[in-house]
mmCIF file of C-alpha atoms in Angstrom:
data_model
loop_
_atom_site.group_PDB
_atom_site.id
_atom_site.type_symbol
_atom_site.label_atom_id
_atom_site.label_comp_id
_atom_site.label_asym_id
_atom_site.label_seq_id
_atom_site.Cartn_x
_atom_site.Cartn_y
_atom_site.Cartn_z
ATOM 1 C CA MET A 1 226.927 104.485 423.320
ATOM 2 C CA ASN A 2 224.111 103.142 425.305
ATOM 3 C CA VAL A 3 220.516 103.456 424.135
ATOM 4 C CA PRO A 4 217.828 103.728 427.224
ATOM 5 C CA VAL A 5 215.460 101.013 427.157
ATOM 6 C CA HIS A 6 211.821 101.829 427.271
ATOM 7 C CA PRO A 7 209.868 100.697 430.264
ATOM 8 C CA ALA A 8 207.548 99.011 428.105
ATOM 9 C CA GLU A 9 210.251 97.055 426.625
ATOM 10 C CA THR A 10 211.902 96.030 430.273
ATOM 11 C CA LEU A 11 208.375 95.165 431.536
ATOM 12 C CA ARG A 12 207.926 92.574 428.779
ATOM 13 C CA THR A 13 211.460 90.899 429.219
ATOM 14 C CA ALA A 14 210.705 91.021 432.927
ATOM 15 C CA LEU A 15 207.355 89.491 432.483
ATOM 16 C CA ALA A 16 208.861 86.640 429.842
ATOM 17 C CA GLY A 17 210.062 84.265 432.414
ATOM 18 C CA LEU A 18 207.595 84.382 434.875
ATOM 19 C CA LEU A 19 205.515 81.206 433.513
ATOM 20 C CA ASP A 20 208.681 79.127 433.631
ATOM 21 C CA GLY A 21 208.081 76.444 435.993
ATOM 22 C CA LEU A 22 204.039 76.877 436.411
ATOM 23 C CA PRO A 23 202.090 73.926 434.437
ATOM 24 C CA PRO A 24 200.312 75.759 431.595
ATOM 25 C CA LYS A 25 196.806 74.152 432.881
ATOM 26 C CA ALA A 26 197.344 75.901 436.578
ATOM 27 C CA ALA A 27 198.323 79.050 434.353
ATOM 28 C CA THR A 28 194.946 78.751 432.602
ATOM 29 C CA GLN A 29 192.531 77.764 435.221
ATOM 30 C CA ALA A 30 193.850 80.896 437.068
ATOM 31 C CA VAL A 31 193.416 83.191 434.128
ATOM 32 C CA ASP A 32 189.995 81.945 434.004
ATOM 33 C CA ARG A 33 188.905 82.675 437.566
ATOM 34 C CA LEU A 34 190.814 86.108 437.359
ATOM 35 C CA ILE A 35 188.936 87.384 434.077
ATOM 36 C CA ALA A 36 185.465 86.169 436.048
ATOM 37 C CA ASN A 37 186.725 88.019 438.691
ATOM 38 C CA TYR A 38 187.656 91.174 437.321
ATOM 39 C CA ARG A 39 184.866 91.514 434.831
ATOM 40 C CA GLY A 40 182.534 90.189 437.242
ATOM 41 C CA THR A 41 180.574 92.741 439.630
ATOM 42 C CA THR A 42 180.611 91.124 443.008
ATOM 43 C CA PRO A 43 182.578 93.141 445.541
ATOM 44 C CA THR A 44 185.385 90.977 447.627
ATOM 45 C CA HIS A 45 186.443 91.304 451.255
ATOM 46 C CA THR A 46 189.505 89.009 450.391
ATOM 47 C CA PRO A 47 192.277 89.771 447.804
ATOM 48 C CA VAL A 48 191.276 88.217 444.556
ATOM 49 C CA LEU A 49 194.840 87.358 444.095
ATOM 50 C CA ARG A 50 195.405 84.401 446.549
ATOM 51 C CA ASP A 51 198.784 82.829 445.780
ATOM 52 C CA ARG A 52 202.100 82.964 443.340
ATOM 53 C CA SER A 53 200.362 80.853 441.069
ATOM 54 C CA ASP A 54 197.421 83.498 440.818
ATOM 55 C CA VAL A 55 199.876 86.246 440.694
ATOM 56 C CA VAL A 56 202.057 85.041 438.105
ATOM 57 C CA ALA A 57 199.332 84.110 436.158
ATOM 58 C CA TYR A 58 197.577 87.542 436.223
ATOM 59 C CA ALA A 59 201.290 89.211 436.063
ATOM 60 C CA ALA A 60 201.576 87.580 432.840
ATOM 61 C CA TYR A 61 198.228 87.525 431.239
ATOM 62 C CA ARG A 62 196.793 90.943 432.568
ATOM 63 C CA MET A 63 199.706 93.123 433.346
ATOM 64 C CA PRO A 64 200.602 94.046 429.753
ATOM 65 C CA ALA A 65 196.988 95.260 428.709
ATOM 66 C CA THR A 66 196.679 97.290 432.206
ATOM 67 C CA PHE A 67 200.099 98.785 431.378
ATOM 68 C CA GLU A 68 199.014 99.847 427.848
ATOM 69 C CA ALA A 69 195.448 100.894 429.286
ATOM 70 C CA VAL A 70 197.111 103.147 431.919
ATOM 71 C CA ARG A 71 199.850 104.473 429.694
ATOM 72 C CA SER A 72 197.189 105.555 427.095
ATOM 73 C CA ALA A 73 195.234 107.378 429.765
ATOM 74 C CA LEU A 74 198.438 109.003 431.581
ATOM 75 C CA GLU A 75 199.624 110.183 427.875
ATOM 76 C CA ALA A 76 196.156 111.863 427.436
ATOM 77 C CA PHE A 77 196.437 113.447 430.853
ATOM 78 C CA ALA A 78 199.909 114.662 430.383
ATOM 79 C CA ASP A 79 198.740 116.741 427.246
ATOM 80 C CA THR A 80 196.557 118.289 429.269
ATOM 81 C CA VAL A 81 199.482 119.324 432.048
ATOM 82 C CA PRO A 82 202.439 119.918 429.667
ATOM 83 C CA GLU A 83 204.429 121.757 432.235
ATOM 84 C CA TRP A 84 203.857 119.454 435.304
ATOM 85 C CA THR A 85 205.243 116.276 436.292
ATOM 86 C CA PRO A 86 204.728 114.327 439.494
ATOM 87 C CA ALA A 87 207.507 114.503 441.789
ATOM 88 C CA SER A 88 205.946 111.480 443.875
ATOM 89 C CA HIS A 89 203.284 108.777 443.376
ATOM 90 C CA VAL A 90 201.241 106.489 445.095
ATOM 91 C CA ASP A 91 199.480 103.692 443.317
ATOM 92 C CA VAL A 92 196.494 102.276 445.355
ATOM 93 C CA GLY A 93 195.569 98.627 444.795
ATOM 94 C CA GLY A 94 198.602 98.301 442.649
ATOM 95 C CA GLY A 95 198.822 94.512 442.822
ATOM 96 C CA THR A 96 202.202 94.098 440.877
ATOM 97 C CA GLY A 97 202.642 97.566 439.542
ATOM 98 C CA ALA A 98 201.373 98.044 436.286
ATOM 99 C CA ALA A 99 200.159 101.414 436.754
ATOM 100 C CA THR A 100 203.727 102.156 438.289
ATOM 101 C CA TRP A 101 205.464 101.190 435.040
ATOM 102 C CA ALA A 102 203.143 103.231 433.143
ATOM 103 C CA VAL A 103 203.656 106.287 435.111
ATOM 104 C CA ASN A 104 207.595 105.756 434.621
ATOM 105 C CA ALA A 105 207.017 105.274 431.021
ATOM 106 C CA THR A 106 204.570 108.555 430.461
ATOM 107 C CA TRP A 107 207.470 110.933 432.955
ATOM 108 C CA ALA A 108 210.676 109.577 433.026
ATOM 109 C CA GLY A 109 213.035 109.645 435.757
ATOM 110 C CA ALA A 110 213.082 108.039 439.387
ATOM 111 C CA ARG A 111 210.381 109.541 442.037
ATOM 112 C CA PRO A 112 209.174 108.375 445.666
ATOM 113 C CA VAL A 113 206.658 105.900 444.499
ATOM 114 C CA THR A 114 204.389 103.695 447.204
ATOM 115 C CA VAL A 115 202.534 100.864 445.982
ATOM 116 C CA LEU A 116 199.450 99.618 448.021
ATOM 117 C CA ASP A 117 197.390 96.383 447.969
ATOM 118 C CA TRP A 118 195.936 94.036 450.030
ATOM 119 C CA ALA A 119 197.511 91.028 448.536
ATOM 120 C CA GLU A 120 201.081 90.310 449.558
ATOM 121 C CA PRO A 121 202.008 88.040 446.925
ATOM 122 C CA ALA A 122 200.964 90.407 444.043
ATOM 123 C CA LEU A 123 203.138 93.000 446.128
ATOM 124 C CA ALA A 124 206.267 90.407 446.497
ATOM 125 C CA LEU A 125 206.268 89.842 443.079
ATOM 126 C CA GLY A 126 205.867 93.361 441.519
ATOM 127 C CA ARG A 127 208.898 94.131 444.053
ATOM 128 C CA GLU A 128 210.698 91.415 442.179
ATOM 129 C CA ILE A 129 209.464 92.406 438.420
ATOM 130 C CA ALA A 130 210.213 96.280 439.229
ATOM 131 C CA ALA A 131 213.970 95.417 440.211
ATOM 132 C CA ALA A 132 214.563 95.105 436.330
ATOM 133 C CA ASN A 133 213.896 99.099 436.186
ATOM 134 C CA PRO A 134 216.407 101.232 437.814
ATOM 135 C CA GLU A 135 213.834 103.955 438.113
ATOM 136 C CA LEU A 136 211.516 101.729 440.113
ATOM 137 C CA LYS A 137 213.927 100.048 442.570
ATOM 138 C CA SER A 138 213.489 102.303 445.362
ATOM 139 C CA ALA A 139 209.893 101.777 444.976
ATOM 140 C CA GLU A 140 208.118 100.892 448.379
ATOM 141 C CA TRP A 141 205.591 98.061 448.209
ATOM 142 C CA HIS A 142 202.993 98.050 451.340
ATOM 143 C CA ARG A 143 200.328 95.946 452.595
ATOM 144 C CA SER A 144 196.987 97.518 452.878
ATOM 145 C CA ARG A 145 193.497 97.196 453.141
ATOM 146 C CA ILE A 146 191.541 98.958 450.117
ATOM 147 C CA GLY A 147 188.676 100.262 451.521
ATOM 148 C CA SER A 148 187.002 102.522 454.272
ATOM 149 C CA ALA A 149 190.337 102.460 456.135
ATOM 150 C CA LEU A 150 192.610 103.490 453.771
ATOM 151 C CA THR A 151 195.327 106.422 454.331
ATOM 152 C CA ILE A 152 197.122 108.004 451.919
ATOM 153 C CA GLU A 153 200.404 110.106 452.477
ATOM 154 C CA SER A 154 200.412 113.387 450.779
ATOM 155 C CA THR A 155 201.433 112.953 447.079
ATOM 156 C CA ASP A 156 201.524 114.473 443.578
ATOM 157 C CA LEU A 157 199.810 111.742 441.937
ATOM 158 C CA VAL A 158 197.384 108.798 442.926
ATOM 159 C CA THR A 159 196.520 106.401 440.517
ATOM 160 C CA VAL A 160 193.777 103.580 441.271
ATOM 161 C CA SER A 161 193.533 101.213 438.145
ATOM 162 C CA TYR A 162 191.176 98.359 437.939
ATOM 163 C CA VAL A 163 190.371 98.344 441.501
ATOM 164 C CA LEU A 164 187.037 99.911 442.072
ATOM 165 C CA GLY A 165 184.859 96.908 440.688
ATOM 166 C CA GLU A 166 186.564 94.977 443.800
ATOM 167 C CA LEU A 167 184.992 97.160 446.367
ATOM 168 C CA THR A 168 181.501 97.774 447.915
ATOM 169 C CA ASP A 169 179.841 101.093 447.088
ATOM 170 C CA ALA A 170 180.958 102.351 450.494
ATOM 171 C CA ASP A 171 184.421 101.343 450.030
ATOM 172 C CA ARG A 172 184.637 102.551 446.607
ATOM 173 C CA ALA A 173 183.584 106.205 448.004
ATOM 174 C CA SER A 174 186.095 105.969 450.730
ATOM 175 C CA VAL A 175 189.059 105.233 448.348
ATOM 176 C CA VAL A 176 188.263 108.076 445.888
ATOM 177 C CA THR A 177 187.700 110.466 448.835
ATOM 178 C CA ALA A 178 191.177 109.273 450.197
ATOM 179 C CA ALA A 179 192.758 110.092 446.969
ATOM 180 C CA ALA A 180 191.290 113.293 446.360
ATOM 181 C CA THR A 181 192.162 114.445 449.786
ATOM 182 C CA ALA A 182 195.933 113.112 449.747
ATOM 183 C CA ALA A 183 196.884 114.231 445.993
ATOM 184 C CA GLN A 184 197.160 116.823 443.499
ATOM 185 C CA ALA A 185 196.116 114.920 440.683
ATOM 186 C CA VAL A 186 193.920 111.700 440.523
ATOM 187 C CA VAL A 187 193.624 109.271 437.570
ATOM 188 C CA ILE A 188 191.009 106.692 437.888
ATOM 189 C CA ILE A 189 190.852 103.668 435.269
ATOM 190 C CA GLU A 190 188.535 100.963 435.148
ATOM 191 C CA PRO A 191 187.522 98.458 432.328
ATOM 192 C CA GLY A 192 185.409 99.778 429.261
ATOM 193 C CA THR A 193 182.021 98.226 430.312
ATOM 194 C CA PRO A 194 179.124 99.988 431.275
ATOM 195 C CA ASP A 195 179.584 99.211 434.718
ATOM 196 C CA GLY A 196 183.128 100.024 434.259
ATOM 197 C CA TYR A 197 182.217 103.556 433.132
ATOM 198 C CA THR A 198 179.365 103.827 435.980
ATOM 199 C CA ARG A 199 181.824 103.557 438.253
ATOM 200 C CA VAL A 200 184.623 106.232 436.678
ATOM 201 C CA ILE A 201 181.288 108.516 436.207
ATOM 202 C CA GLU A 202 180.633 108.379 440.029
ATOM 203 C CA ALA A 203 184.234 109.042 440.866
ATOM 204 C CA ARG A 204 184.350 111.895 438.495
ATOM 205 C CA ASP A 205 181.181 113.205 440.488
ATOM 206 C CA ARG A 206 183.314 112.443 443.987
ATOM 207 C CA LEU A 207 186.472 114.361 442.896
ATOM 208 C CA ILE A 208 184.622 117.377 441.220
ATOM 209 C CA THR A 209 182.567 117.497 444.597
ATOM 210 C CA ALA A 210 185.782 117.662 446.476
ATOM 211 C CA GLY A 211 187.226 120.915 444.020
ATOM 212 C CA PHE A 212 188.916 119.004 441.283
ATOM 213 C CA HIS A 213 189.053 119.703 437.583
ATOM 214 C CA VAL A 214 188.571 117.295 434.942
ATOM 215 C CA ALA A 215 191.461 117.152 432.653
ATOM 216 C CA ALA A 216 191.102 114.048 430.525
ATOM 217 C CA PRO A 217 189.090 112.786 428.637
ATOM 218 C CA CYS A 218 186.537 115.503 429.243
ATOM 219 C CA PRO A 219 186.613 118.981 427.759
ATOM 220 C CA HIS A 220 185.081 119.780 430.609
ATOM 221 C CA SER A 221 183.790 119.441 434.193
ATOM 222 C CA ALA A 222 180.176 119.648 433.631
ATOM 223 C CA ALA A 223 177.909 116.459 433.430
ATOM 224 C CA CYS A 224 178.672 113.935 431.066
ATOM 225 C CA PRO A 225 176.540 114.168 428.057
ATOM 226 C CA ILE A 226 176.138 110.333 427.679
ATOM 227 C CA VAL A 227 172.626 109.186 428.752
ATOM 228 C CA PRO A 228 173.152 106.318 431.048
ATOM 229 C CA GLY A 229 171.592 103.231 429.781
ATOM 230 C CA GLU A 230 172.236 104.217 426.418
ATOM 231 C CA ASP A 231 175.631 104.126 425.675
ATOM 232 C CA TRP A 232 179.092 104.670 427.766
ATOM 233 C CA CYS A 233 182.201 106.492 427.192
ATOM 234 C CA HIS A 234 185.188 104.053 427.054
ATOM 235 C CA PHE A 235 188.598 104.039 424.859
ATOM 236 C CA SER A 236 191.007 101.466 423.493
ATOM 237 C CA ALA A 237 194.745 100.614 424.013
ATOM 238 C CA ARG A 238 196.516 97.992 421.423
ATOM 239 C CA VAL A 239 198.534 95.273 423.798
ATOM 240 C CA ALA A 240 200.846 92.718 422.191
ATOM 241 C CA ARG A 241 199.609 89.061 422.888
ATOM 242 C CA SER A 242 201.938 87.134 425.011
ATOM 243 C CA SER A 243 202.084 83.347 424.864
ATOM 244 C CA LEU A 244 199.673 82.912 427.669
ATOM 245 C CA HIS A 245 197.163 85.205 426.051
ATOM 246 C CA ARG A 246 197.539 82.975 422.825
ATOM 247 C CA GLN A 247 197.365 79.693 424.971
ATOM 248 C CA VAL A 248 194.178 81.004 426.802
ATOM 249 C CA LYS A 249 192.322 82.607 423.994
ATOM 250 C CA GLY A 250 193.793 81.314 420.932
ATOM 251 C CA GLY A 251 193.479 83.142 417.656
ATOM 252 C CA SER A 252 196.114 84.177 415.021
ATOM 253 C CA LEU A 253 196.324 88.063 415.778
ATOM 254 C CA PRO A 254 199.506 89.069 417.476
ATOM 255 C CA TYR A 255 197.556 91.985 419.072
ATOM 256 C CA GLU A 256 194.144 92.430 421.401
ATOM 257 C CA ASP A 257 192.583 95.804 422.058
ATOM 258 C CA GLU A 258 192.098 96.967 425.811
ATOM 259 C CA LYS A 259 188.809 98.731 426.517
ATOM 260 C CA PHE A 260 189.046 100.823 429.233
ATOM 261 C CA SER A 261 187.165 103.780 430.917
ATOM 262 C CA TYR A 262 188.989 106.472 432.910
ATOM 263 C CA VAL A 263 189.162 110.193 434.657
ATOM 264 C CA ALA A 264 191.854 111.853 435.184
ATOM 265 C CA ALA A 265 191.591 115.133 437.487
ATOM 266 C CA THR A 266 193.542 117.728 439.057
ATOM 267 C CA ARG A 267 193.460 120.335 442.086
ATOM 268 C CA PHE A 268 195.373 122.933 439.672
ATOM 269 C CA PRO A 269 193.637 124.147 436.642
ATOM 270 C CA PRO A 270 194.561 121.633 433.354
ATOM 271 C CA ALA A 271 194.031 122.710 429.888
ATOM 272 C CA PRO A 272 191.734 120.021 428.509
ATOM 273 C CA ALA A 273 191.364 119.087 424.957
ATOM 274 C CA PRO A 274 189.090 121.534 422.692
ATOM 275 C CA SER A 275 187.134 118.253 422.207
ATOM 276 C CA ARG A 276 187.560 114.145 422.312
ATOM 277 C CA VAL A 277 187.342 111.640 419.553
ATOM 278 C CA VAL A 278 184.772 109.299 421.739
ATOM 279 C CA ARG A 279 184.451 106.265 419.100
ATOM 280 C CA LYS A 280 186.910 105.187 416.391
ATOM 281 C CA PRO A 281 187.073 107.513 413.443
ATOM 282 C CA GLN A 282 185.211 106.198 410.379
ATOM 283 C CA ILE A 283 187.177 106.772 407.300
ATOM 284 C CA ARG A 284 185.430 107.029 403.936
ATOM 285 C CA LYS A 285 186.003 108.030 400.244
ATOM 286 C CA GLY A 286 187.343 111.451 400.638
ATOM 287 C CA GLN A 287 185.988 112.140 404.228
ATOM 288 C CA VAL A 288 186.406 111.120 407.759
ATOM 289 C CA LEU A 289 183.624 110.997 410.300
ATOM 290 C CA LEU A 290 184.314 112.295 413.891
ATOM 291 C CA ASP A 291 182.189 111.374 416.893
ATOM 292 C CA LEU A 292 183.168 114.072 419.198
ATOM 293 C CA CYS A 293 182.824 114.786 423.175
ATOM 294 C CA GLY A 294 182.943 119.138 422.933
ATOM 295 C CA PRO A 295 183.173 121.927 425.810
ATOM 296 C CA ASP A 296 179.518 122.639 424.761
ATOM 297 C CA GLU A 297 178.950 119.784 427.096
ATOM 298 C CA ALA A 298 177.198 117.596 424.179
ATOM 299 C CA LEU A 299 178.363 114.968 421.817
ATOM 300 C CA HIS A 300 178.504 115.614 418.210
ATOM 301 C CA ARG A 301 179.779 114.621 414.868
ATOM 302 C CA GLU A 302 181.949 116.398 412.366
ATOM 303 C CA THR A 303 182.618 115.406 409.201
ATOM 304 C CA VAL A 304 185.884 116.364 407.818
ATOM 305 C CA THR A 305 186.772 116.407 403.835
ATOM 306 C CA LYS A 306 189.269 116.888 401.389
ATOM 307 C CA ARG A 307 188.667 120.407 401.393
ATOM 308 C CA HIS A 308 189.863 120.766 404.921
ATOM 309 C CA GLY A 309 193.448 120.337 403.857
ATOM 310 C CA PRO A 310 195.884 119.800 406.444
ATOM 311 C CA LEU A 311 193.180 119.293 409.045
ATOM 312 C CA TYR A 312 191.509 116.519 406.601
ATOM 313 C CA ARG A 313 195.327 114.891 406.860
ATOM 314 C CA ALA A 314 195.111 114.961 410.594
ATOM 315 C CA ALA A 315 191.614 113.559 410.622
ATOM 316 C CA ARG A 316 192.849 110.464 408.554
ATOM 317 C CA ASP A 317 195.591 110.153 411.385
ATOM 318 C CA ALA A 318 193.549 110.481 414.539
ATOM 319 C CA ASP A 319 192.571 107.873 416.575
ATOM 320 C CA TRP A 320 189.911 106.894 419.086
ATOM 321 C CA GLY A 321 190.430 108.993 422.181
ATOM 322 C CA ASP A 322 192.831 111.569 420.446
ATOM 323 C CA ALA A 323 192.132 115.478 421.533
ATOM 324 C CA TRP A 324 190.686 117.344 418.340
ATOM 325 C CA PRO A 325 191.805 119.400 416.490
ATOM 326 C CA PRO A 326 195.297 118.362 416.812
ATOM 327 C CA PRO A 327 197.599 121.450 418.294
ATOM 328 C CA PRO A 328 199.083 123.386 415.468
ATOM 329 C CA THR A 329 202.661 121.905 414.500
ATOM 330 C CA GLU A 330 205.588 124.161 413.941
ATOM 331 C CA ASP A 331 206.899 124.457 410.050
#
């Protein structure tokens, strides 16, 4: 019997041979420049990915991290809409398609998929990589200016991942408005930095104004309780390091943690988490300290001790970003 291969494994296999023929020095230089662009705050009016060397370096270096961050956000979102599966998907600024793979990993099955990006080399390589996944073979890859002129056809789900930081304030507003106009659900992911969080909060506010309900990570659609400038809401996804990761960064660990901020919102009412774990749980002798964002629109710390029985065991297993308390398990 053939066992289905998980999209994450298929993606890793598809990426494995991309660096063949690309000189290591060229790959390293491309990665260094791309990191500066993606972590920077300067809007661009031309594609960050300029040619195939750039795109190959980006795909091999950044695509696994983007995939894991988006998948983590989508899994949290999916828990709040258990009866819903997107029948169609548009990935705005999708580049080589990491978010498209993450959607497929979250909700298996073929569906109409459109990837929009302004970098033709990224679209070409994304199409090439997607050919390895039977459920993504029919995806459409279209060159499109991501900004004020963006139009999106009606769809169930729009993802916008690691894009808003490349845009001007006006273009960011236009992209979020276009997504809200077209979709039943919108998921926006940015780097887990103070600036990335600020962009997510701006998008969150715009989606709420457009009539959306926040599904994740927040337990409510009211104002974020975090004081601007004092902290920021972000989460972490574990990423297996590729050979290019090790070449560029060195280090002995076989993984790294990708920090990201996100918001998922829907036009229909979701069932958000009762509370969300917003920091890495602190496990101490006989107790676990959980920093939570709650439905009372406030942050608070909950101490779970051994006397809480099964809840204590659940707290010891809780991860940063999980819903809390966990749903009851069936005996």
